Coordinates of N, CA and C in Angstrom, one line a residue:
Chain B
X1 N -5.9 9.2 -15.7 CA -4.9 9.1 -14.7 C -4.4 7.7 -14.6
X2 N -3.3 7.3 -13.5 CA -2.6 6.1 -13.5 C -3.7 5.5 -12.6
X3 N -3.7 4.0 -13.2 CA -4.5 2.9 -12.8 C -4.2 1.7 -12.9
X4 N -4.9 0.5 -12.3 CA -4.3 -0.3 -12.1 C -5.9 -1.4 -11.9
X5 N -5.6 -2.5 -13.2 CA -6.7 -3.5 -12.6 C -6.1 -4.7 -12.7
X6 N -6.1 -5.5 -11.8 CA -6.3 -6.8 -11.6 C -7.2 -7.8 -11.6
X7 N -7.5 -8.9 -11.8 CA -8.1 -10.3 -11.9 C -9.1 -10.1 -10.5
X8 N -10.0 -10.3 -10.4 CA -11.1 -10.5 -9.7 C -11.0 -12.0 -8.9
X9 N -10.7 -12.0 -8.0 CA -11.0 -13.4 -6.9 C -12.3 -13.6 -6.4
X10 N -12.1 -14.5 -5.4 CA -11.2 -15.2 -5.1 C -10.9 -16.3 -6.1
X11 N -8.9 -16.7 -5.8 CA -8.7 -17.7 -6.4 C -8.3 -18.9 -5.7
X12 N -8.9 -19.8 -5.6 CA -9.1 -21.2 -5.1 C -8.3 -22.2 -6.0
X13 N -7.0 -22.5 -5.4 CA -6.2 -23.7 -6.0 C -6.0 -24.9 -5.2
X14 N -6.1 -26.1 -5.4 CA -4.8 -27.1 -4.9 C -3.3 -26.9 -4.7
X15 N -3.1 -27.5 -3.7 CA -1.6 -27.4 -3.3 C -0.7 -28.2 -5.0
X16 N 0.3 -27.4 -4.8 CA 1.3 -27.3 -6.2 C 0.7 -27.4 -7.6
X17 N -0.4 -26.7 -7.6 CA -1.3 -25.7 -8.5 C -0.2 -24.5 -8.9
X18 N -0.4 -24.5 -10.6 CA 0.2 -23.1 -10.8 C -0.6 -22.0 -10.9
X19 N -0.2 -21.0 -10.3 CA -0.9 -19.5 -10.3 C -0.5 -18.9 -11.0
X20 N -1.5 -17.9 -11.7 CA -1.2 -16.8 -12.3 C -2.1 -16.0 -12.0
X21 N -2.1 -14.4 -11.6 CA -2.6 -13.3 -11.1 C -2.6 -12.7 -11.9
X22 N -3.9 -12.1 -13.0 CA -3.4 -11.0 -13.6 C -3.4 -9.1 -13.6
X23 N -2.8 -8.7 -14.1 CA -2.7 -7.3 -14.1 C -2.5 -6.5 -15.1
X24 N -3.0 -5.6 -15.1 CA -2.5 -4.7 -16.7 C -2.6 -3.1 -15.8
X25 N -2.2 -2.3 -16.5 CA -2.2 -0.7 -15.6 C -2.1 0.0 -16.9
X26 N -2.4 1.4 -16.7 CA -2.8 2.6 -17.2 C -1.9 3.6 -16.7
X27 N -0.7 3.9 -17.6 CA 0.2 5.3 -16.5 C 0.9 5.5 -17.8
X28 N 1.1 7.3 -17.2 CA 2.1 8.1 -18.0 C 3.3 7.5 -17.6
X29 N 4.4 8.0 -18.5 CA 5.1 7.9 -17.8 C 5.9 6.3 -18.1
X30 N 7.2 5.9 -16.8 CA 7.7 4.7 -16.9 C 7.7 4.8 -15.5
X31 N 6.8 4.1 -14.8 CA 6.3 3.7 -13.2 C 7.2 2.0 -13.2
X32 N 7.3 2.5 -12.3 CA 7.4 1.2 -11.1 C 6.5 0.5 -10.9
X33 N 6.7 -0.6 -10.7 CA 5.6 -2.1 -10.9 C 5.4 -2.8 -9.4
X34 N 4.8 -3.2 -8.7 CA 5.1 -3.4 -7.2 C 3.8 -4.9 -7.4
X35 N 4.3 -5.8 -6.9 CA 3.1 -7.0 -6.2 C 3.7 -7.5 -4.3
X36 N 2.0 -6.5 -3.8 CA 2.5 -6.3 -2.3 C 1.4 -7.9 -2.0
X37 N 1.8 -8.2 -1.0 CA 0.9 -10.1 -0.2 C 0.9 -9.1 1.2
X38 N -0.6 -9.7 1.4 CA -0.9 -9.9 2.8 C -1.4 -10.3 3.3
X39 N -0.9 -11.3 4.8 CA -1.2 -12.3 4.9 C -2.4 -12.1 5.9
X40 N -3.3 -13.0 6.1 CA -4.5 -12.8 7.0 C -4.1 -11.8 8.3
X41 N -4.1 -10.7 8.9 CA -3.5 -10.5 9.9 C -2.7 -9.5 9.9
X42 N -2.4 -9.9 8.8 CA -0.4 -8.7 8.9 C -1.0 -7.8 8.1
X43 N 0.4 -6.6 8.0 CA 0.4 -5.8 6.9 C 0.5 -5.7 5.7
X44 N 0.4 -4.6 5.1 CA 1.3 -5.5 3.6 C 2.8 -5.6 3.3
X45 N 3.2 -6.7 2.6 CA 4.2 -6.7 2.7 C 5.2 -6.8 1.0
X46 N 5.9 -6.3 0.5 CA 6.8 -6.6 -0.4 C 6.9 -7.4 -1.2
X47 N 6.2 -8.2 -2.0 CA 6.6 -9.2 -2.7 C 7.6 -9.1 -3.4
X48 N 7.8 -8.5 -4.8 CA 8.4 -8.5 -5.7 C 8.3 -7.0 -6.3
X49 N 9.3 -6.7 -7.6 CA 9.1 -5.4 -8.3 C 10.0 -5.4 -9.5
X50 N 9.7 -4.6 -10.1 CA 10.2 -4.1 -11.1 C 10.5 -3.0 -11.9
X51 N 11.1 -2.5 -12.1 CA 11.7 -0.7 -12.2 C 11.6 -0.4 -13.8
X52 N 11.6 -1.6 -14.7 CA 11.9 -0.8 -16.1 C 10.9 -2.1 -17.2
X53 N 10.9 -1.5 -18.5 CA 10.3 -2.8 -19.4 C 10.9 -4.0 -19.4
X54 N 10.5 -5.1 -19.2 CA 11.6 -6.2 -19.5 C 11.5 -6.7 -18.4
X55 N 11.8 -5.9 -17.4 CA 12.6 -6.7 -16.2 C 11.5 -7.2 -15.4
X56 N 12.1 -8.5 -14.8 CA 11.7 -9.7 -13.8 C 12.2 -9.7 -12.4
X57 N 10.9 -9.3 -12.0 CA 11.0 -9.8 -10.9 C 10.5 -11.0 -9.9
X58 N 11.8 -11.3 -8.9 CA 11.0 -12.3 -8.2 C 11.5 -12.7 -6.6
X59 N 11.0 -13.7 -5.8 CA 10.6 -13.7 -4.5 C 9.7 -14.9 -4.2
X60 N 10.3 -15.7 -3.8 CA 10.0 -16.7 -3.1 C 9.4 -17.9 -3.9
X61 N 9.3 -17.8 -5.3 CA 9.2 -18.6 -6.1 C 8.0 -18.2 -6.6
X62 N 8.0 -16.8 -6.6 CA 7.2 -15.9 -7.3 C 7.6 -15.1 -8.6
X63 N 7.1 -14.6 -9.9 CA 7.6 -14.4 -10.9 C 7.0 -13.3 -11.0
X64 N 7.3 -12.5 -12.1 CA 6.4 -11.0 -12.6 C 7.3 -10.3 -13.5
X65 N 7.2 -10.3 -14.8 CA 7.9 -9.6 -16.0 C 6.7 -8.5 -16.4
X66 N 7.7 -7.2 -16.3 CA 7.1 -6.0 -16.8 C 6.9 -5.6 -18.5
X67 N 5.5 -6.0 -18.6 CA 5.6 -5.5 -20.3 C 5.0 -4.4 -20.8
X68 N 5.9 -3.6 -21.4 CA 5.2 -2.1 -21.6 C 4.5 -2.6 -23.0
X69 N 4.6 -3.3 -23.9 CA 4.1 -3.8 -24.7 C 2.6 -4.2 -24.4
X70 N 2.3 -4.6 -23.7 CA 0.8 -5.0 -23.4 C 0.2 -4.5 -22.2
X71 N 0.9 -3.4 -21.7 CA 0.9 -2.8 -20.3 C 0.5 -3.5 -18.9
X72 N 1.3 -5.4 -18.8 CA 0.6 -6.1 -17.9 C 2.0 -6.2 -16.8
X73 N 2.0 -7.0 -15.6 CA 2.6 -7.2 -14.7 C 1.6 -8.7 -14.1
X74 N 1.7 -9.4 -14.6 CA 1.1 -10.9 -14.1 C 1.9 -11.7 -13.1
X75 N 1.9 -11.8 -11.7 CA 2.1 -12.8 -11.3 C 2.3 -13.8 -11.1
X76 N 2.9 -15.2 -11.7 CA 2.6 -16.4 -11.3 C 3.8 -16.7 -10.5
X77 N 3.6 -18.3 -10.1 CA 4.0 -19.3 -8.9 C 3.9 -20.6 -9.8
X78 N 4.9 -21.5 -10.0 CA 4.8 -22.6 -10.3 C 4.2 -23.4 -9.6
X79 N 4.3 -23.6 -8.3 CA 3.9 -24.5 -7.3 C 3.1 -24.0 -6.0
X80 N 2.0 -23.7 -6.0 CA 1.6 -22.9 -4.9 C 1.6 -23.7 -3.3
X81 N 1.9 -23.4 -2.5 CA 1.4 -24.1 -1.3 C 0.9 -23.2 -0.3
X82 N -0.3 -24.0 1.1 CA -1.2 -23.6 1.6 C -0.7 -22.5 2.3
X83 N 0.7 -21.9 2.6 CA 1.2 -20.7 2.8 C 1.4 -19.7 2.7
X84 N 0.8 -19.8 0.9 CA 0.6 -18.6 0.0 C -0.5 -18.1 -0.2
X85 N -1.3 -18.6 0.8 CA -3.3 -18.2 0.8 C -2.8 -16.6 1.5
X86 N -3.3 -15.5 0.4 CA -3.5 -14.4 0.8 C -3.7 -13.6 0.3
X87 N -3.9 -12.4 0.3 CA -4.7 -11.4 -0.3 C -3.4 -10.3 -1.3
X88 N -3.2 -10.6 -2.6 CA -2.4 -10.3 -3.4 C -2.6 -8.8 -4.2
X89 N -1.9 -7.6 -4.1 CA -2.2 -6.4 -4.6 C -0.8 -6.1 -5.9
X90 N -1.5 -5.8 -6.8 CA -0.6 -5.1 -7.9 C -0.6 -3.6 -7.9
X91 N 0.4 -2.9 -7.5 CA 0.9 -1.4 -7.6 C 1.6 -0.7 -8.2
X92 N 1.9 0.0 -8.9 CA 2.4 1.1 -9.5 C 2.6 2.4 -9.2
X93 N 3.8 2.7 -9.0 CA 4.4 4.4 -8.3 C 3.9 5.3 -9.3
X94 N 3.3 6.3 -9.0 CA 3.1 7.3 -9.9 C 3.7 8.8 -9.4
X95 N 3.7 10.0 -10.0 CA 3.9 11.3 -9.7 C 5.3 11.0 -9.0
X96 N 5.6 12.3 -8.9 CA 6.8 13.2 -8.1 C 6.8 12.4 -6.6
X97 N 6.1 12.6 -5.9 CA 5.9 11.7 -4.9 C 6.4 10.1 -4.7
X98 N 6.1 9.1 -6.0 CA 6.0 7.7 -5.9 C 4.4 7.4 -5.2
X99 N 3.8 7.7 -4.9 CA 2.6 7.4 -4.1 C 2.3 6.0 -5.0
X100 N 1.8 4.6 -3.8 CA 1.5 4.0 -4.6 C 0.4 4.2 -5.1
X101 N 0.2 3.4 -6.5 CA -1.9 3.1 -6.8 C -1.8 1.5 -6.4
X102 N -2.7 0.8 -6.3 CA -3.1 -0.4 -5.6 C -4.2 -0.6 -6.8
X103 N -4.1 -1.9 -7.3 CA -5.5 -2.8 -7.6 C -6.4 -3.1 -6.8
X104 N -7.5 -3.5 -6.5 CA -8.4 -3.8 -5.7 C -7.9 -5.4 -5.0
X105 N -7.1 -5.9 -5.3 CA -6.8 -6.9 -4.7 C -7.4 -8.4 -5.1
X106 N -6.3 -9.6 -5.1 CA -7.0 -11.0 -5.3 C -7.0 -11.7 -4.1
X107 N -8.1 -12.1 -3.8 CA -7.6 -13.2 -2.6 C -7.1 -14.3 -3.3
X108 N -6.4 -15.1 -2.7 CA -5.8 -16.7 -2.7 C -5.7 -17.5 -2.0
X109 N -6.9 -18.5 -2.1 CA -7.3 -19.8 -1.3 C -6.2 -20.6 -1.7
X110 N -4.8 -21.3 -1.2 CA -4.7 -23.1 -1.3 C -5.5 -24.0 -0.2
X111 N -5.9 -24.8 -0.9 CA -6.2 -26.0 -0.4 C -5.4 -27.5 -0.5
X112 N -5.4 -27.9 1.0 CA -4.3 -28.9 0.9 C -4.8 -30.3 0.0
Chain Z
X1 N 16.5 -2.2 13.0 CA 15.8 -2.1 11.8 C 14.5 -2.2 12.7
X2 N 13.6 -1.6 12.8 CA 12.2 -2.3 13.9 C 10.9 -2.1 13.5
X3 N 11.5 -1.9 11.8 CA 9.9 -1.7 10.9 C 9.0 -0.4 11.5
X4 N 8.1 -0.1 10.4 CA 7.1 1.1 11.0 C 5.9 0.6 11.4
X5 N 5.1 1.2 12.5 CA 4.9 0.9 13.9 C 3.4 2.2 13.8
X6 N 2.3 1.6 14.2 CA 1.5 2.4 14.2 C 0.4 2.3 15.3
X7 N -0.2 3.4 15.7 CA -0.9 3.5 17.3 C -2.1 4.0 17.1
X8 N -3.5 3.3 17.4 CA -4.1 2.7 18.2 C -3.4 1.3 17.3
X9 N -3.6 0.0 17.4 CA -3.9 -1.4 16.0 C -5.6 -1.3 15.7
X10 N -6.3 -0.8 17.0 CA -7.9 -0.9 16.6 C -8.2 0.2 17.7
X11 N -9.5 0.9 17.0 CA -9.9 2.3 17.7 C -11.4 2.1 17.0
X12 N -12.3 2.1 17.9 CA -13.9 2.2 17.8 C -14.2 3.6 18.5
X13 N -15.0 4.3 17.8 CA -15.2 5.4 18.4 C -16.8 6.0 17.8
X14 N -17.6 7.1 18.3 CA -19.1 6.9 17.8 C -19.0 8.7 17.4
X15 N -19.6 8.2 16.3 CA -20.3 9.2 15.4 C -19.9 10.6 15.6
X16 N -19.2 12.0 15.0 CA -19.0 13.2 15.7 C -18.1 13.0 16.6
X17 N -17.1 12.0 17.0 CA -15.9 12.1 17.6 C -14.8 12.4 17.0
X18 N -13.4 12.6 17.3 CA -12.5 13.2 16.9 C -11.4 12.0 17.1
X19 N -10.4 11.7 16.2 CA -9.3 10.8 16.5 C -8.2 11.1 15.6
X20 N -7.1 10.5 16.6 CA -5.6 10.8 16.2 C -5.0 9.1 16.2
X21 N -4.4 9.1 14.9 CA -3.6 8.0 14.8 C -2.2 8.6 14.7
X22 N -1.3 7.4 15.1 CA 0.0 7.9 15.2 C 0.9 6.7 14.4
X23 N 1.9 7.3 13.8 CA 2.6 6.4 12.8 C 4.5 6.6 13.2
X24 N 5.1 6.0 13.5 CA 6.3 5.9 13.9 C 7.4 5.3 12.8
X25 N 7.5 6.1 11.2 CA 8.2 5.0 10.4 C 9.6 5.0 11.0
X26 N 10.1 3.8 9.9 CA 11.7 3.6 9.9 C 12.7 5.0 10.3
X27 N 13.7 4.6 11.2 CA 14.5 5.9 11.2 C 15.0 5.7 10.0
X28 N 15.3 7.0 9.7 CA 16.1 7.5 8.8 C 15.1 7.8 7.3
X29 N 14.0 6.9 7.4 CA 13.2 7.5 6.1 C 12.5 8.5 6.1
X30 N 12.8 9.7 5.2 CA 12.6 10.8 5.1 C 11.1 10.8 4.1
X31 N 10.9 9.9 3.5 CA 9.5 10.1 3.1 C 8.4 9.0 3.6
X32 N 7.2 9.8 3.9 CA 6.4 8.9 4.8 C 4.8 9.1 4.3
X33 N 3.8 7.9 4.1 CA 2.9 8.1 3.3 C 1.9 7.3 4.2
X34 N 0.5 8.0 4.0 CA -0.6 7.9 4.8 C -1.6 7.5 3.7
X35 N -2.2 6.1 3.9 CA -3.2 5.1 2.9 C -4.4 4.9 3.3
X36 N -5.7 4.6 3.0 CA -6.7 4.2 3.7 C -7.4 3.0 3.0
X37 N -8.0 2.1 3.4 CA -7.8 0.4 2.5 C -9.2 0.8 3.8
X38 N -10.4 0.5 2.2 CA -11.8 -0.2 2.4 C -11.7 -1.9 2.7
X39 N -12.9 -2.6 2.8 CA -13.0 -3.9 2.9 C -13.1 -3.9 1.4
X40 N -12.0 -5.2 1.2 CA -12.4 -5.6 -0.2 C -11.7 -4.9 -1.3
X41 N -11.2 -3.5 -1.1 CA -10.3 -2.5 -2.1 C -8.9 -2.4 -1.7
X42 N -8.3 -2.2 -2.5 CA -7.0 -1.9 -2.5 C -6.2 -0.4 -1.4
X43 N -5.3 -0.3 -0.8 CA -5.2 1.3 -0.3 C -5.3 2.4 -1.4
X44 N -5.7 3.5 -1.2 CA -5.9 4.5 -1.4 C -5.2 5.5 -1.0
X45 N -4.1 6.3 -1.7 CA -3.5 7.3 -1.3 C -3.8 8.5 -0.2
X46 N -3.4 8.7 0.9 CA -4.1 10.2 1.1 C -3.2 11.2 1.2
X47 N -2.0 11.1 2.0 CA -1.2 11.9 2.1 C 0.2 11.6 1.9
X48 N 1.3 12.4 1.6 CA 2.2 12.1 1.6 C 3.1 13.9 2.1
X49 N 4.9 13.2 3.2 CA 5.2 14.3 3.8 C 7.0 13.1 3.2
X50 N 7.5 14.8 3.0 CA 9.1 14.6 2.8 C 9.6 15.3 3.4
X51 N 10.4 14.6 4.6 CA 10.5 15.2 5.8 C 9.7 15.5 6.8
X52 N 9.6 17.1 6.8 CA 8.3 17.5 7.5 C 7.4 18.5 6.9
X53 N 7.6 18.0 5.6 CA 6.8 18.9 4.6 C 5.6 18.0 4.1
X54 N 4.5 18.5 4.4 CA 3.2 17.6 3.4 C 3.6 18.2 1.8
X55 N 3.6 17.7 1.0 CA 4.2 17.9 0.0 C 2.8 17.4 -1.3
X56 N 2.2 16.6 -0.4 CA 0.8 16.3 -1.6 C -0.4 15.9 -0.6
X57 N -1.6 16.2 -1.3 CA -2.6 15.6 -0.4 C -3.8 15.3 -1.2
X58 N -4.3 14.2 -1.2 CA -5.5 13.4 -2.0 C -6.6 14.0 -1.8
X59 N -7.6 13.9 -3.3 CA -9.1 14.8 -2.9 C -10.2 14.1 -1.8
X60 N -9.3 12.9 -1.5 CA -9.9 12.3 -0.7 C -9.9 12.9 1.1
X61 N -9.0 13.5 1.5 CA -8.6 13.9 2.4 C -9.6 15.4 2.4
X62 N -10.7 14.9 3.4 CA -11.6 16.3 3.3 C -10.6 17.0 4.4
X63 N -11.4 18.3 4.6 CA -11.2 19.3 5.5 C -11.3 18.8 7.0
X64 N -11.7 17.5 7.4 CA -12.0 16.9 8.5 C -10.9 16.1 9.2
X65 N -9.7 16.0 7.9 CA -8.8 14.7 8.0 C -7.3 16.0 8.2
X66 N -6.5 15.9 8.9 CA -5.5 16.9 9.1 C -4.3 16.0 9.8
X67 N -3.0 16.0 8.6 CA -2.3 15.2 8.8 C -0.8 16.3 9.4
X68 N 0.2 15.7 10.3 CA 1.2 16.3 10.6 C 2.7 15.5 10.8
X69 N 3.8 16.0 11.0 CA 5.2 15.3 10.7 C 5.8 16.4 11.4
X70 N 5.8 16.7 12.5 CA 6.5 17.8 13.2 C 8.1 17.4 13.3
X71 N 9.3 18.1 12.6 CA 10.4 17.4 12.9 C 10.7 16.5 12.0
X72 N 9.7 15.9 11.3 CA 10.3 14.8 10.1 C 10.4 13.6 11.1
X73 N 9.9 13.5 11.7 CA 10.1 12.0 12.6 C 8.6 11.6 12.5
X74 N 7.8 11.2 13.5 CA 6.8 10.5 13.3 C 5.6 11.5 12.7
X75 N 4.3 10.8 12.7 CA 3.5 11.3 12.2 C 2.5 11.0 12.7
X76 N 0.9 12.3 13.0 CA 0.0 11.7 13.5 C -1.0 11.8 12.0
X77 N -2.2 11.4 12.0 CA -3.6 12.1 10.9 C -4.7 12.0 12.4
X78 N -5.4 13.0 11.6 CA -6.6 12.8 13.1 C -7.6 13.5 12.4
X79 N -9.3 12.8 12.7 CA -9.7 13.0 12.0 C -11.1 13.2 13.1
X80 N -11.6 14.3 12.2 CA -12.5 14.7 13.2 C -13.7 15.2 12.8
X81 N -14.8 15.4 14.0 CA -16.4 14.7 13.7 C -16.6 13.5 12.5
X82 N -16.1 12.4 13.3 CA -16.1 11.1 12.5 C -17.3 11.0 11.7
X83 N -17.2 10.2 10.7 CA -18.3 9.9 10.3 C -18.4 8.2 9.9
X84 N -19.6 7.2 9.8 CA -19.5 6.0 9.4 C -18.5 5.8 8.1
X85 N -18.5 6.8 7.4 CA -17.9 6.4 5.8 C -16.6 6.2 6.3
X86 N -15.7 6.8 7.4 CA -14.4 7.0 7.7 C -13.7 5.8 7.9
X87 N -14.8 4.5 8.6 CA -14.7 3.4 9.2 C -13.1 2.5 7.8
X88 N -12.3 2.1 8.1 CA -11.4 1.7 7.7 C -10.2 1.2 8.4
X89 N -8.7 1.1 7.5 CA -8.1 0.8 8.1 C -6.7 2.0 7.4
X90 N -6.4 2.4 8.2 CA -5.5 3.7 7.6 C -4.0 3.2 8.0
X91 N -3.5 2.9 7.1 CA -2.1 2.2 6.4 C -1.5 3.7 6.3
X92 N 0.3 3.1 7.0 CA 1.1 4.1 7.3 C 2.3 3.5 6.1
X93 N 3.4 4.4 5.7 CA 4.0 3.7 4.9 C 5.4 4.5 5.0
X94 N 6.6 3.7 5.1 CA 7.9 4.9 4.8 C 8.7 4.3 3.9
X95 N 9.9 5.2 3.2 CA 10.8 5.0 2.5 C 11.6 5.6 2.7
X96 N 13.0 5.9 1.9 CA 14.1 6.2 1.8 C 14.3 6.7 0.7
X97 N 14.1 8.1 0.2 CA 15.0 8.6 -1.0 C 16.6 8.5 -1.1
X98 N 17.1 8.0 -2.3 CA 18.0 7.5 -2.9 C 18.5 8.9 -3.4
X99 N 19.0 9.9 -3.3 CA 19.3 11.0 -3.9 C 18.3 11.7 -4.7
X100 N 18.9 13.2 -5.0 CA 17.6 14.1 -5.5 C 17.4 13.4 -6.6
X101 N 16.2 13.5 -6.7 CA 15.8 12.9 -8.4 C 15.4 11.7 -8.2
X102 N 15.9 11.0 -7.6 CA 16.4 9.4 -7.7 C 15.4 9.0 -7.2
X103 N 15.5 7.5 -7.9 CA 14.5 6.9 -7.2 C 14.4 6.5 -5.9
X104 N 13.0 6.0 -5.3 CA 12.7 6.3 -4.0 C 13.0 4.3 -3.6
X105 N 13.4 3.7 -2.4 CA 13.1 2.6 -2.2 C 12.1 2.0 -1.8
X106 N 12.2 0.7 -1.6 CA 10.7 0.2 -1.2 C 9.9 1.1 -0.3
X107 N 8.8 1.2 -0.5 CA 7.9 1.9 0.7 C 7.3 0.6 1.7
X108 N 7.8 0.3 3.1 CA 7.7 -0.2 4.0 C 6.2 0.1 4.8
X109 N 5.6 -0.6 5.0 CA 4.3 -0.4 5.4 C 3.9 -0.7 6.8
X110 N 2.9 -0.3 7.8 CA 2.9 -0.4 9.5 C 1.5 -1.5 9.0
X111 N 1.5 -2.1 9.9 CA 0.0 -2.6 10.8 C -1.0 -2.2 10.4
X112 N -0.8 -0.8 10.5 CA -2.4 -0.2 10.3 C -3.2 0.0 11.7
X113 N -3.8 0.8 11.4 CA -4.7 1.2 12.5 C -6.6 0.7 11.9
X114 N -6.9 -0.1 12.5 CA -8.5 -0.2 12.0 C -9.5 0.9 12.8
X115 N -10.0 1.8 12.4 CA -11.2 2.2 12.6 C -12.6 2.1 12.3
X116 N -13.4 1.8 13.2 CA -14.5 1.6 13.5 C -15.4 2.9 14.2
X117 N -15.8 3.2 13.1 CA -17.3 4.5 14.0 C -18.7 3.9 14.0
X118 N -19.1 4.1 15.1 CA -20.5 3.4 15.0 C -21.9 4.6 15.2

């Protein structure tokens, strides 16, 4: 079935530290690509996405190219700051539905 | 626009009790999806309703867990003779289908309701 693994945290950077989050997934099909942030507190919320092979998405100085070629969706951030400490999920729509699948999530420490 | 909106934010309740969460998405999104997120994992699908049709339901969703959408407007899950395993945080979620077929829009996500059985 469709799956989804991500990079194991926590990740602990310095401020304007580059990030990369990784992901790779498992699905029939041509799914939708989703990286949802949530911040200590809140819900989850929207990062970025991507609908087909190739395409790039991005959000707030966040990046993510869909490669059916190597089946990954990687996150990075050129410049991280202490704003972006949060708990990072990579998802994939699957079935008739869309129902997301979720990775188990990275956390993300900046330190000033 | 006033985002989706979910009731209790936190509910502790002990062992063998019964509980109803309530979920209020976006007007106008016709599809509405019920998640459950351990400590430490990602959400977990459980239900999903288009309109007011449950239309899929996860093997995770025992006979205990009974989800509804009366009208296609809000939604409760309620789950009954709790058990410790239940303890979580049960993430509400809506969208907007784009036409038949079509793709669906972002799925917008509530607060969440935390539960706690002790």
């Amino acid at each position: 079935g469709n799956s989804v693994t991500q990079m194991e945290g926590p990740v602990t950077l310095s401020e304007e530290a580059f990030l990369t989050i990784n992901c790779t997934y498992t699905a029939t099909g041509y799914p939708s690509l989703f990286w949802y942030v949530q911040y200590p507190g809140e819900g989850l919320q929207l990062l970025l996405k991507a609908t087909k092979a190739d395409d790039k998405g991005s959000n707030k100085g966040f990046e993510a190219t869909y490669r059916k070629e190597t089946t990954s969706f990687h996150l990075e951030k050129g410049s991280v700051q202490v704003s972006d400490s949060a708990v990072y999920f990579c998802a994939l729509d699957g079935g008739a539905t869309n129902k997301l699948i979720f990775g188990t999530g990275t956390l993300l420490a900046v330190q000033p | 626009d006033t985002g989706v909106s979910q009731n209790p934010r936190h509910k502790i309740t002990k062992r063998g009790q019964n509980v109803t969460f309530r979920c209020d998405p976006i007007s106008e999104h016709n599809r509405l999806y019920w998640y459950r997120q351990t400590l430490g994992q990602g959400p977990e699908f459980l239900t999903y309703f288009q309109n007011e049709a449950q239309l899929e339901k996860s093997r995770l969703l025992s006979d205990r867990f009974s989800a509804e959408r009366p009208k296609g407007s809000f939604s409760t899950l309620e789950i009954q003779r709790t058990e410790q395993g239940d303890s979580a945080m049960y993430l509400c979620a809506s969208a907007r289908e784009v036409g038949f077929l079509g793709p669906q829009e972002t799925q917008y996500f509530g607060p969440g309701t935390r539960l706690l059985v002790l």
